[in-house]
Amino acid sequence: TAYEIRLSLVGSEMCIRDRGNTALDERLGRDGALLERLRKGTHDLRTKLLAHLDSAGAKYPGDAWIAGQRVRFEVDQRNFAHALAVATACRGDIWWCAALRGFAHTSAGAARNADIAFDEMRRSMPPARRCEWDDLRQLLPPAARKDYETLNCAERERINERLWWLATPLYRHGGNDRLRAHFHRHVEIALHRTMARDERYWWGDAYGGDALSSMIIRYGWPDYTAWGGDSVDVDHTDYLQVRKSPPAAPYTTFEYSADRVNTMPNWLTVAKPFEAVESSWLLSFDDAIGRPFTTWWPEELFRPDRRLVQFGEGQNALLRRENNILVAAAVPFFHPLLGASVRTFDVLMLATPGPSRVDTAGHRNAVGGETVVVKGLIEPAPAIVSIEAQGIGSSQVDARTRFGVTPPPTLSAMAVGDIAISDPVLLDVAEVDIDARPASEALLDRMLGTVTLGTANRRVGVYWETYGIAANDTVMISVRVATDQELSAMRRLGMALNVAENPNRAIVQRWTEPDARRATGTTPGRVSIQSRAIVLNLALLQPDSYMVEVSVERKDGRVVTGRRRVVVER
């Protein structure tokens, strides 16, 4: 009791701190809330308290509360080895002792060991407690929450597995930092809610402790709390008493740093993960120079060990190979925090068909400020493809983008006589003459990192592949760029009066092959691959959304068509 009283007194002397000073980060150490001159005294008081708790633990080795508080205060003291020793010696319920080990390992930064402990915790939990801790409704937007609340515990468990899979910050590391943080938050709340008041906070539901717990589940422990002083406390207490609510001084605001990210996908992606696009995730809401909008408050936040940013939407393509699918992705490394060429990144293309598997498909090094093309082979099955860049050396910034794919059949799955076509790929043709040699897969290295074309990209290359068409087959090829929108009555009237442009104006090129003037590349095989590329000048198109459509018609009348939507801007 003396410890509680004295700690609450020193805890009321809050300091204004620099948000970038990790020594003052309450998330990393509770004493960051205190003035410098008070920290040693607090540390000494905690040492005395731990001595009493150790004596109590020796007398009552099976007491769960004592074991939990010993681990908690050892972590607060930053004695992580001692905290783990206490958790390992725990003789309480199996699930609670495993939870304490996971808490101690997470606090010490031992991710793999924490995952093992939390896995054991979930397996040994009483079903009702597991259902309670697995409840993710607080992390979901209101519309999704309504759907989620109709599910029973078993149904939620199946949805949760998919949610946590999709919410994994980076697949390249193994484990799930966000899930680990979720369980760490639950243990932290459980350790504090054993008393109505603990440290500077009121944890009883009558005093708003349920809201405090909800905040920590959603956003984690704050970086710091700001206290307005005694006069503000008096005003707030008067306000509450007029409304017949119990006082709960000291009153503080909970402050979070702007480098946290929201890793949950949108709810539609949970239902249809392999239809996901890059914008199905919004890690953070930044302005043009990489500064977060502080008015953006998602349903949940997570602070990774390293800054994590999201690439803008790029361009990707799926191309058939004998027994696999070649994925090519052009990613714009243009986020302001990625810097220019002074920062180097290790880039992986990863494919994950489900929660229990992640495959490495491609790898390369890259620098900030360029469009990076990553290629790799994946199995012909639906998957999430994730492009993940890890900063090398002094760069403490990581970046990612991910999207769902449902691959077409491989060449080996095609019957003799079948024909098919890939979707067209947009190429950067600046300083490159793509007509100088037969088209090949190497042109994918020239992929544009966007399908939104500004004034600098009015002249673009288009690459595509056909499958099952031989070098001597006669084919009619058509490349068409046109809008596919319905015209309003007002637009048609404006066109009739010559005061409005026709947005359905199309660019069309047609030709017949074989043609000695066309540099078509052919890879022979049971199902041959033909590669083609042309250059289009889009300068006459008005700003709008267009469909690039490539059709190939064989002499026997069979036609295959590939499409890609592009946006022309001013």
Short mmCIF file of C-alpha atoms in Angstrom, two decimals, residues 162-169 171 262-270 272-285 296 300 309-313 352 383-386 400-405:
data_model
loop_
_atom_site.label_atom_id
_atom_site.label_comp_id
_atom_site.label_asym_id
_atom_site.label_seq_id
_atom_site.Cartn_x
_atom_site.Cartn_y
_atom_site.Cartn_z
CA ARG A 162 -7.54 -15.50 -41.70
CA LEU A 163 -7.56 -12.02 -40.14
CA TRP A 164 -4.23 -12.49 -38.39
CA TRP A 165 -2.73 -14.01 -41.54
CA LEU A 166 -3.72 -10.94 -43.56
CA ALA A 167 -2.71 -8.55 -40.74
CA THR A 168 0.85 -9.91 -40.48
CA PRO A 169 3.10 -6.82 -40.83
CA TYR A 171 5.81 -12.20 -43.98
CA ASN A 262 -2.85 -0.14 -39.08
CA THR A 263 -2.18 -3.68 -40.33
CA MET A 264 -5.77 -4.96 -40.54
CA PRO A 265 -7.11 -5.27 -44.12
CA ASN A 266 -10.55 -4.03 -45.10
CA TRP A 267 -13.37 -6.42 -44.32
CA LEU A 268 -14.04 -7.35 -47.96
CA THR A 269 -10.48 -8.67 -48.20
CA VAL A 270 -11.12 -11.03 -45.29
CA LYS A 272 -12.15 -12.62 -50.59
CA PRO A 273 -8.41 -12.41 -49.88
CA PHE A 274 -7.27 -13.41 -53.36
CA GLU A 275 -9.18 -10.51 -54.91
CA ALA A 276 -7.26 -8.02 -52.75
CA VAL A 277 -5.55 -5.03 -54.35
CA GLU A 278 -2.78 -2.88 -52.94
CA SER A 279 -5.28 -0.43 -51.41
CA SER A 280 -6.97 -3.21 -49.43
CA TRP A 281 -4.47 -2.28 -46.72
CA LEU A 282 -3.84 1.24 -45.47
CA LEU A 283 -0.87 1.13 -43.11
CA SER A 284 -0.92 4.88 -42.53
CA PHE A 285 -2.45 8.00 -44.01
CA TRP A 296 -6.57 9.81 -39.01
CA GLU A 300 -6.40 -0.31 -34.38
CA VAL A 309 5.62 2.28 -44.83
CA GLN A 310 3.43 1.27 -47.73
CA PHE A 311 4.33 1.60 -51.39
CA GLY A 312 1.87 3.20 -53.76
CA GLU A 313 -0.06 1.08 -56.23
CA THR A 352 1.38 -17.07 -49.21
CA ALA A 383 -2.21 -16.56 -53.11
CA ILE A 384 -1.34 -13.25 -51.55
CA VAL A 385 1.79 -11.83 -53.17
CA SER A 386 3.77 -9.51 -50.91
CA ARG A 400 5.76 -3.31 -48.41
CA THR A 401 2.85 -3.74 -50.79
CA ARG A 402 0.69 -6.82 -51.31
CA PHE A 403 -2.15 -8.01 -53.51
CA GLY A 404 -4.14 -11.16 -54.21
CA VAL A 405 -3.72 -13.30 -57.32
#
